[in-house]
XYZ file of C-alpha atoms in Angstrom:
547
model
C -71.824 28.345 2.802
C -71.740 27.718 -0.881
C -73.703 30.018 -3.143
C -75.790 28.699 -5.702
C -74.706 29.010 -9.145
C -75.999 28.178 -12.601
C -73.379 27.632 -14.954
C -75.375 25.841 -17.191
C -78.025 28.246 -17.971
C -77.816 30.824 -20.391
C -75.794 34.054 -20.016
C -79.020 36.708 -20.191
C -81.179 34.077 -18.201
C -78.443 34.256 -15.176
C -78.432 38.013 -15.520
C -82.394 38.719 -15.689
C -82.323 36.109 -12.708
C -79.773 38.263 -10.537
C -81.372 41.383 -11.327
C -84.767 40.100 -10.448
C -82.915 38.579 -7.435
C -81.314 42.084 -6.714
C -84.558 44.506 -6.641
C -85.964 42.258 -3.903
C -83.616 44.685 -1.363
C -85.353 47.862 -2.198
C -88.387 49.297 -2.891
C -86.947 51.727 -5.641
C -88.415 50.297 -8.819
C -86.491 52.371 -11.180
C -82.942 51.179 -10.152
C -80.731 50.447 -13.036
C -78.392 47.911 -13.130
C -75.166 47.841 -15.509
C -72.388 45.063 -15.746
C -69.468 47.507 -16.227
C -67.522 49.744 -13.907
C -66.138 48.816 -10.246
C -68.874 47.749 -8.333
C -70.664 51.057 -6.852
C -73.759 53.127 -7.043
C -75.206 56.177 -7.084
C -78.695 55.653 -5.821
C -80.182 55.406 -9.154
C -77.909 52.783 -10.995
C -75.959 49.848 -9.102
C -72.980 49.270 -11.462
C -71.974 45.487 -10.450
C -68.906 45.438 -12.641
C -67.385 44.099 -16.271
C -69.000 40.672 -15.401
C -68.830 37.670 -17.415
C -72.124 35.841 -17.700
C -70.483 32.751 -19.035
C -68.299 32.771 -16.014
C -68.978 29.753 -13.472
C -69.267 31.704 -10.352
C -70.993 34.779 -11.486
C -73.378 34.646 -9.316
C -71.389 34.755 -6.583
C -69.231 38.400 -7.903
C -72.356 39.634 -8.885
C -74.920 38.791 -6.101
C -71.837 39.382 -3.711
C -71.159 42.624 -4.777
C -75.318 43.530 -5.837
C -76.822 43.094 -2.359
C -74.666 45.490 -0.425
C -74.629 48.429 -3.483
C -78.557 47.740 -3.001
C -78.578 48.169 0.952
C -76.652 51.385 0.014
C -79.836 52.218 -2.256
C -82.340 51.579 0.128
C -80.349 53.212 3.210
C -77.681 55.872 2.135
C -78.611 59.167 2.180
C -77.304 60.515 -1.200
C -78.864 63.891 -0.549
C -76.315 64.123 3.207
C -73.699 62.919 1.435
C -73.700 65.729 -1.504
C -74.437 68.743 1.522
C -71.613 68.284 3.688
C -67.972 69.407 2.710
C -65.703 67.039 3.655
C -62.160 66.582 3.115
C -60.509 63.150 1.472
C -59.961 62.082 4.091
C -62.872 62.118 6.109
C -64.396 61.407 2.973
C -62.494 57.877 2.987
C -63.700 57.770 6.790
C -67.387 57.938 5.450
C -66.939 55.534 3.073
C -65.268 52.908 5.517
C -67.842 53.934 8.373
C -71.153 53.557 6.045
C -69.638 50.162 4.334
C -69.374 48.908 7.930
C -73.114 50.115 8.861
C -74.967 49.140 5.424
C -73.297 45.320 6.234
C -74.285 45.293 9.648
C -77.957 46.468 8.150
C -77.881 43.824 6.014
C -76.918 41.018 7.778
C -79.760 42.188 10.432
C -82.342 42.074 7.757
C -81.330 39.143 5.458
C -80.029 36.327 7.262
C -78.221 34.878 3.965
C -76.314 38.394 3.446
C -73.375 37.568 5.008
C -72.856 34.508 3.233
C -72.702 36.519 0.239
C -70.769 39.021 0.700
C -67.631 36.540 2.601
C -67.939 34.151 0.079
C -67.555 36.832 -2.368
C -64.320 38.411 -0.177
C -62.797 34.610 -0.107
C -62.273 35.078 -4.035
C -61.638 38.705 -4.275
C -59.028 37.841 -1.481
C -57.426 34.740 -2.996
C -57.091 37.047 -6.085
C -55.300 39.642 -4.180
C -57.716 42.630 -5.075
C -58.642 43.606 -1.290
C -56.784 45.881 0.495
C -56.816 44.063 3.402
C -54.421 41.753 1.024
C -51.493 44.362 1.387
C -48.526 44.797 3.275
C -49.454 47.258 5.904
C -46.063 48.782 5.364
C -46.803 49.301 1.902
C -49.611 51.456 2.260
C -49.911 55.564 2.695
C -50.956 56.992 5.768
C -54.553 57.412 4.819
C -54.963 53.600 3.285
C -53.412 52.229 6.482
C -55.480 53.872 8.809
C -59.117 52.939 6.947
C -57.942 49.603 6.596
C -57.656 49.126 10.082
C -60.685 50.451 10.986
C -62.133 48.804 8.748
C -60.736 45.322 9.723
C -61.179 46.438 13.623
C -65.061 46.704 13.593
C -65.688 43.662 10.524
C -63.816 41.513 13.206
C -66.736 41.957 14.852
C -69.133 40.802 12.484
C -67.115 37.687 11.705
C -65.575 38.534 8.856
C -62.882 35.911 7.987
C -60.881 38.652 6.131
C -60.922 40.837 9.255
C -60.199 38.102 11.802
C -57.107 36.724 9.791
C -55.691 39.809 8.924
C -56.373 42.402 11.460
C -53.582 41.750 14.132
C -51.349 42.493 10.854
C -52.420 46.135 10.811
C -52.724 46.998 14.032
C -49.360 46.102 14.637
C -48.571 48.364 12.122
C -50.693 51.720 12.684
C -49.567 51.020 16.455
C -45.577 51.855 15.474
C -47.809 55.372 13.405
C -49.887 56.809 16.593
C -50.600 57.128 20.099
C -51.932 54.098 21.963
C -54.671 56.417 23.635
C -55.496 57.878 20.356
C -56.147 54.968 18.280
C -57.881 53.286 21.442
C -60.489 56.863 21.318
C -60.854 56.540 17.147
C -61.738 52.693 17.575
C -64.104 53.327 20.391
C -65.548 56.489 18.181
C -65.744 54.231 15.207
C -67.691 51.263 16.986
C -70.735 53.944 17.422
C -71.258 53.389 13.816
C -72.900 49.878 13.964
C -76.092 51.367 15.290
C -76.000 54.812 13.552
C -79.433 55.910 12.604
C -78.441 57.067 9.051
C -75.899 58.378 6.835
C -75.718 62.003 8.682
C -74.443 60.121 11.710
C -72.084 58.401 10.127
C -70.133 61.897 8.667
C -70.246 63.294 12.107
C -68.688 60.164 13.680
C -66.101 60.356 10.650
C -65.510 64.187 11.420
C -64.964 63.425 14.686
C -62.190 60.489 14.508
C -60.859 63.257 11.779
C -60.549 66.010 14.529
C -58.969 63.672 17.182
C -56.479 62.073 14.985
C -55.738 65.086 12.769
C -55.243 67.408 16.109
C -52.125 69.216 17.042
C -49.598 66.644 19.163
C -47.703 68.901 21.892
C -44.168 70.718 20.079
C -41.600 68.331 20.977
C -37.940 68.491 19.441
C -36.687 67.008 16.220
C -34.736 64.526 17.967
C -37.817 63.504 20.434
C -40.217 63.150 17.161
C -37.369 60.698 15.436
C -37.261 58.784 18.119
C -40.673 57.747 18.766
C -41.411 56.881 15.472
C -42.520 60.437 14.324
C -46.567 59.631 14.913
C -46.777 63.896 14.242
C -45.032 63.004 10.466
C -48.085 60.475 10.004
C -50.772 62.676 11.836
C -49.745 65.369 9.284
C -50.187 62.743 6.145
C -53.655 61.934 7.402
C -54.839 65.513 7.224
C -52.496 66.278 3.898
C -54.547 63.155 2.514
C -55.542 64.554 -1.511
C -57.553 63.337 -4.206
C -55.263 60.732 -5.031
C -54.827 58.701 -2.012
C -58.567 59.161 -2.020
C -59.281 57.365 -4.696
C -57.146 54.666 -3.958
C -58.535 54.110 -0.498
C -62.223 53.136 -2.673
C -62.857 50.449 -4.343
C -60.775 47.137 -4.891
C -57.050 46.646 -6.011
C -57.551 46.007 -9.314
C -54.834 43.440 -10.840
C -55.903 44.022 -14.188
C -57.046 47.033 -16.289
C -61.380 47.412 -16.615
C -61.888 45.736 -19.346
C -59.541 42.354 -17.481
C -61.523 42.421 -13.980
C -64.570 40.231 -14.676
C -63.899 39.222 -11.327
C -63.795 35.684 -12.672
C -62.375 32.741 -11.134
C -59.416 33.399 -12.312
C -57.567 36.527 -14.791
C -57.687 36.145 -18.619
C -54.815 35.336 -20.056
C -52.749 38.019 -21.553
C -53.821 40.417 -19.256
C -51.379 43.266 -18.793
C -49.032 44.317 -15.566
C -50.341 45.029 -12.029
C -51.455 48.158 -11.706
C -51.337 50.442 -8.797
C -50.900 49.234 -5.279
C -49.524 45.490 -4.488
C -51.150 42.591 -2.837
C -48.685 40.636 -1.278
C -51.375 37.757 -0.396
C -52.968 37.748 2.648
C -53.739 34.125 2.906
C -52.856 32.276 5.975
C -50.127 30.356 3.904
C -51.222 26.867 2.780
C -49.161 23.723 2.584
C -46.160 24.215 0.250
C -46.854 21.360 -2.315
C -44.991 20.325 -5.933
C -46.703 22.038 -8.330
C -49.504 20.042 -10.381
C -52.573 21.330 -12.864
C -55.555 19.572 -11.205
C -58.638 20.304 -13.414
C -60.490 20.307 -10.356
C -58.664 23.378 -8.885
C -59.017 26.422 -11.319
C -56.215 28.286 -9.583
C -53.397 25.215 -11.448
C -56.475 24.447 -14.181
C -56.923 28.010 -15.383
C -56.445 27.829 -19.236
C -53.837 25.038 -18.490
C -53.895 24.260 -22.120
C -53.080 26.950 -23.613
C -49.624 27.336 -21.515
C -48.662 23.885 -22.319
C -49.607 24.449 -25.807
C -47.114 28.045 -26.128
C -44.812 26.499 -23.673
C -43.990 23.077 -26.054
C -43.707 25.259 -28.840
C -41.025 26.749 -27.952
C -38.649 23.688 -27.756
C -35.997 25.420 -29.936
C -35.765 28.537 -27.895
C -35.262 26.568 -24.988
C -32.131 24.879 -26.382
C -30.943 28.142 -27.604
C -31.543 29.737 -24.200
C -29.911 26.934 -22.393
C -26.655 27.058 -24.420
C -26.526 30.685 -23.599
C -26.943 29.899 -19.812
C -24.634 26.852 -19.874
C -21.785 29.536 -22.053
C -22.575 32.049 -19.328
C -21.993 28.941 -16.328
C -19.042 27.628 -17.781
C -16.279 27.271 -15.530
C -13.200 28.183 -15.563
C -9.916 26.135 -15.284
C -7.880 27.171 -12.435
C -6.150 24.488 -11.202
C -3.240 22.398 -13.373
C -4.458 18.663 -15.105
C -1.070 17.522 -13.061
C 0.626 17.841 -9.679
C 4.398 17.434 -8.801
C 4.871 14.919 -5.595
C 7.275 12.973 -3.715
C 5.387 9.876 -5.216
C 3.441 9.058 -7.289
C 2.165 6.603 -10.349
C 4.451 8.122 -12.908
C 7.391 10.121 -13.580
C 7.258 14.044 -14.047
C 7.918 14.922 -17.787
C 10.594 17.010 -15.950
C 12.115 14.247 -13.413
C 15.697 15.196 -14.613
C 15.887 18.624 -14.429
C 14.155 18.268 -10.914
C 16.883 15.524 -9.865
C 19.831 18.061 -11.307
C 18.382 20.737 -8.957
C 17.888 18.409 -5.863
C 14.227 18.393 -6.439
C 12.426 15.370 -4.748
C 8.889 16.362 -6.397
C 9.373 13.788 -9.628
C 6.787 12.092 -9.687
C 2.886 13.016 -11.210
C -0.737 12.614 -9.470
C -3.711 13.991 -11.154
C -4.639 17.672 -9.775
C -8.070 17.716 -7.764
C -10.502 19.342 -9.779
C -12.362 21.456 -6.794
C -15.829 21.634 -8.003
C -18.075 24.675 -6.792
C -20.620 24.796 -3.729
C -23.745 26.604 -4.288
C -27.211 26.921 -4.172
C -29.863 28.816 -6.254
C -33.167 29.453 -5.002
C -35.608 30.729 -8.037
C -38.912 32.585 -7.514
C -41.366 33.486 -10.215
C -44.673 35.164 -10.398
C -47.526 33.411 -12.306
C -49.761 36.321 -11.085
C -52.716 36.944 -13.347
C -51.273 40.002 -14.348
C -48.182 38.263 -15.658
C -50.788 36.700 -18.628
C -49.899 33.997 -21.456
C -46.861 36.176 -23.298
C -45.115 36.901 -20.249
C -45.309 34.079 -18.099
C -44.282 31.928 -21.460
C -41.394 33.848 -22.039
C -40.963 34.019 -18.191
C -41.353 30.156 -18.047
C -38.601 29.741 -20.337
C -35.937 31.697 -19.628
C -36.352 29.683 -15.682
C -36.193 26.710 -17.356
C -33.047 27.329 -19.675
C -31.641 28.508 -15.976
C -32.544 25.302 -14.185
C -31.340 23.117 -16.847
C -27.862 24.657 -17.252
C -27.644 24.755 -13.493
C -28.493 20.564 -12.661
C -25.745 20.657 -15.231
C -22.910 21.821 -13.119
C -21.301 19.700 -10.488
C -22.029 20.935 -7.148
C -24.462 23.427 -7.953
C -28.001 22.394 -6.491
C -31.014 24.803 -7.782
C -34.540 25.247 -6.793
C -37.458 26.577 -8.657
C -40.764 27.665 -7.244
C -43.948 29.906 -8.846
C -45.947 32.124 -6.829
C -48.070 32.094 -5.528
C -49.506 28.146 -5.037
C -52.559 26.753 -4.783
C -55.014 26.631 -1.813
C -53.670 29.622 -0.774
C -49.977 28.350 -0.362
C -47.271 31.192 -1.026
C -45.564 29.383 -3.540
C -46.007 25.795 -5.423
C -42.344 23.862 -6.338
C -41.694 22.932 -10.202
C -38.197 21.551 -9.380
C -37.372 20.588 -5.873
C -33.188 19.861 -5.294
C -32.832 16.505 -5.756
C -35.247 16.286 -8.580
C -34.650 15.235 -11.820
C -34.283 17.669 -14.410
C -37.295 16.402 -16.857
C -39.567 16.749 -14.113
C -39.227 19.784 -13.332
C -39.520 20.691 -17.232
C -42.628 18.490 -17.161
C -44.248 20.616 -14.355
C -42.715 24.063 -15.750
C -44.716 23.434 -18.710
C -48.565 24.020 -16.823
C -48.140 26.873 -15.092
C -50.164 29.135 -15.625
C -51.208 32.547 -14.561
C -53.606 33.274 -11.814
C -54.140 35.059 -8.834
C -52.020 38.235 -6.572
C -48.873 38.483 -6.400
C -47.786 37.112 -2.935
C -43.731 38.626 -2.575
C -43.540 38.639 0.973
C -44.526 34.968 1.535
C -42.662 33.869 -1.462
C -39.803 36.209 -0.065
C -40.084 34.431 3.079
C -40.145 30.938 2.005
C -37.779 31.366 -0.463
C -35.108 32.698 1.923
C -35.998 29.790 4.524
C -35.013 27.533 1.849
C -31.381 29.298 1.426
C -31.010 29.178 4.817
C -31.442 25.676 5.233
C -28.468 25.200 2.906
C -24.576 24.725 3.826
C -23.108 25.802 0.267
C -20.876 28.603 0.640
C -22.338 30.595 -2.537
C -26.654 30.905 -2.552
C -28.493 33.389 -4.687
C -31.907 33.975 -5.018
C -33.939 35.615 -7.925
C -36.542 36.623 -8.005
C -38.583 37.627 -11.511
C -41.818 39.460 -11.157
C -44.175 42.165 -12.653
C -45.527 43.498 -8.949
C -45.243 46.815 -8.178
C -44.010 47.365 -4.872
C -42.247 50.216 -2.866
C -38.618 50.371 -3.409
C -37.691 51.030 0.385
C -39.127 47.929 1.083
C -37.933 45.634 -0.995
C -34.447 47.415 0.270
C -35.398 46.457 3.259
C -36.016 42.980 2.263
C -32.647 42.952 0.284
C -30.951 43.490 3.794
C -32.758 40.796 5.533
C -31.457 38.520 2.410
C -27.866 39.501 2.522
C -27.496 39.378 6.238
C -28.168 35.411 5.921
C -25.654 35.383 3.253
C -27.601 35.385 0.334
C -27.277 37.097 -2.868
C -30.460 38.828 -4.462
C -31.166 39.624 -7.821
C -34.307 41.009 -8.933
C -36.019 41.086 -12.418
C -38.880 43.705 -12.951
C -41.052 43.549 -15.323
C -43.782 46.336 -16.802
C -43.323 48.260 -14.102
C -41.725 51.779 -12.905
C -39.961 49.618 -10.100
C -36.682 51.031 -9.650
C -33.629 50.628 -7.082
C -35.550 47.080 -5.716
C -31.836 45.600 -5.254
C -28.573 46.278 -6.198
C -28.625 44.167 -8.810
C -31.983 44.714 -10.710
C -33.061 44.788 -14.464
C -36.262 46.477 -15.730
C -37.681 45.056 -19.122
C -41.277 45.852 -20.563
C -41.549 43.174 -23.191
C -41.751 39.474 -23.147
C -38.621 39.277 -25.497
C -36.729 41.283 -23.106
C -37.390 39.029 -20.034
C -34.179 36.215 -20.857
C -31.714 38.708 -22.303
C -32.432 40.572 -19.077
C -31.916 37.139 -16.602
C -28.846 36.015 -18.918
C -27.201 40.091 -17.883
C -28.618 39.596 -14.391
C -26.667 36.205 -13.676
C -23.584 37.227 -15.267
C -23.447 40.194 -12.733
C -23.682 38.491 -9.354
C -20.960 37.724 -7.730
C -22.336 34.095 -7.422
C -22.080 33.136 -10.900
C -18.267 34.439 -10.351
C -17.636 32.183 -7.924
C -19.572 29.138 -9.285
C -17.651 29.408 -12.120
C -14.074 29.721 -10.745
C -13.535 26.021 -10.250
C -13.079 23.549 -12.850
């Protein structure tokens, strides 16, 4: 169901009308509302976030996010909530439990609140800032286990988010704890649709907090490592501090306060990811060449400002590309001639080869053997990334492309991530392409969106795989922040199909991603860093062996 918007009107008339729009859910006259912070509230002022008014759907972030922080005014009980001593993590229970009942409130009372508030998720998920958006195997004990719950009893309320993402984490949390136990917490947790108030909720949360947090029978070392050590996460649940606290509320933030207006799309410029990664959720669209419609902001986003800062950099891209094509030269291993028992012409040393019974006096040209291999390139346009980056980004790709379609035998692939429509990744040169294409395309992308790894990951590899060549490498360039054991993990995967890896990280504390992996903070730093990165694989060595 669409929500209405008014991006015509003026910016104070569209927030006087969703503040007048807001009060109508409670009776409290002398609620406050502010457009700054994360969405929350306090009972006395509803903080809806750093919204732009100008924005063209902010109605949606703000009416999305303003009905359920005023169901929380009208039906939390701030007073329960401030008695009770709770630990984090039941704390992060009560927050997922009343969420869950305040929604189910709602949508008894209003009949339009749930198209609100999942029209509202759609965007928040497309951006990547729910944590539903994660990789469950990316997340602490504590995060995993709300997020579940969560997802468990919104499946139940129709929440798209829930039904297309749920199976994901219970597969997960399933490999973390007992069958039985989980199966008692879920059934504990479903009490909460119909809890009379907020006190209910903290005892249901204390409960699922006893039974999950409760001493598993002493079993041996060996016993615990082989079922998956659920005691190890049990433990983590109960160990759960202020920190994973406060990163089980609110959103994922991609950008810093002050950069999530929860528009349609980031600002450009905006600054790294910061904690936590959202690998996009999406149920992967369909894999398309990469174009800037104006009629889909996720391509359209402040298209003109990358093609404006990427053409103006024409002689840095001729500079970068000699470097590359230097770098890609090959070397000369076989002779220009070859000694035969026939042949066109004589050898230049037919005599001496006829004194010493030598029937190889005649010439043929030597077979130049020209290389076989394939390079797969992946690179994030996530909001984060912003103009700078992705510019300088966007270059140092291209310079790579272009000096690659430049060497016989060598067929290379470029893709940014993640696409449009929800796609994990959108092609700007396809193999087979022609070069000025692919330049042409390179030139509008822009930044927007999460930062979708695992499906880029995924696709990217299925790409490799598809190819005979006896050398592939993929790169991958990103500013994500993700945990190292997993992108190990991924590296393995990789290898095992034969493919190289190399990794370029960018603003970010990322370290020992892959074994061959180069950390840069500044946009300068970005094709120094991919012209050290190529020259250390062992693909480049053997692409550039043959002549």
């Amino acid at each position: 169901m669409p929500i209405y918007t008014a991006p015509g009107s003026p910016a104070q008339a569209r927030i006087d009308a969703i503040k007048s729009f807001l009060s109508l859910f409670s009776k409290k006259t002398q609620v406050e509302f502010s457009f700054s912070r994360s969405p929350q509230t306090d009972g006395r002022v509803v903080w809806l976030g750093d919204l732009d008014a100008d924005n063209p759907d902010f109605e949606v972030y703000a009416a999305g996010h303003g009905i359920h922080e005023m169901m929380h005014v009208y039906a939390t009980d701030w007073s329960a909530l401030g008695a009770k001593r709770l630990s984090s993590f039941e704390q992060a229970l009560v927050n997922v439990l009343e969420d869950v009942r305040i929604d189910a409130l709602g949508m008894q009372m209003y009949p339009g609140y749930a198209a609100y508030r999942y029209e509202l998720a759609g965007k928040l998920q497309q951006q990547g800032r729910l944590h539903v958006c994660s990789h469950p195997a990316a997340l602490g004990a504590c995060e995993l286990f709300c997020v579940w719950i969560h997802a468990a009893l919104m499946r139940s309320l129709q929440a798209p988010w829930a039904l297309e993402r749920y199976e994901a984490f219970a597969s997960e949390i399933g490999t973390k704890m007992d069958a039985d136990k989980l199966s008692r917490a879920l059934e504990m947790a479903s009490t909460a649709y119909q809890a009379a108030d907020t006190g209910e909720i903290i005892s249901i949360a204390r409960k699922i907090s006893r039974l999950v947090t409760a001493q598993a029978p002493q079993q041996s070392a060996d016993k615990e490592a082989d079922n998956g050590k659920p005691e190890s996460f049990e433990k983590a649940l109960k160990s759960t501090d202020r920190a994973e606290l406060s990163r089980c509320l609110g959103l994922l933030d991609q950008a810093p306060p002050k950069q999530s207006r929860q528009a349609t799309g980031p600002q450009p410029g905006s600054p790294a990811t910061g904690s936590g990664y959202a690998p996009a959720a999406a149920s992967p669209g369909r894999v398309t060449l990469w174009r800037a419609d104006p009629n889909v902001p996720e391509t359209s986003w402040e298209s003109e400002s990358y093609v404006a800062a990427f053409s103006g950099k024409r002689g840095e891209l001729a500079r970068l590309t000699q470097a590359f094509e230097s770098l890609l030269e090959a070397k000369r291993e076989s002779k220009d001639e070859e000694s035969g028992d026939d042949g066109a012409a004589l050898s230049s040393d037919f005599l001496s080869r006829i004194a010493a019974r030598d029937s190889r006096i005649f010439t043929t040209p030597a077979e130049n053997r020209a290389p076989d291999g394939a390079v797969e390139i992946l690179l994030d346009r996530s909001g984060s990334m912003g103009l700078e980056m992705l510019t300088s980004a966007k270059l140092a790709v291209a310079a790579l492309m272009t000096a690659l379609c430049g060497r016989r035998g060598i067929s290379v692939e470029a893709a940014v991530f993640p696409g449009p429509s929800k796609a994990p990744v959108s092609i700007v040169l396809q193999r087979g392409d022609s070069l000025s294409l692919g330049l042409e395309r390179m030139r509008s992308v822009n930044s927007y969106g999460g930062t979708p790894l695992w499906n880029a990951l995924e696709w990217g590899l299925k790409q490799l795989r598809r190819e005979r060549s006896q050398v592939r490498l993929l790169i991958l360039i990103t500013d994500g922040i993700f945990p190292a054991q997993l992108l190990r993990d991924a590296e393995k995967t990789i290898n095992a199909s034969g493919v190289e890896f190399a990794v370029i990280s960018i603003e970010a504390t990322n370290s020992g991603l892959a074994r061959n992996q180069c950390n840069v903070r500044e946009p300068g730093e970005i094709a120094p860093a991919l012209l050290r990165l190529i020259e250390k694989t062992n693909a480049r060595q053997r692409m550039t062996r043959f002549a």
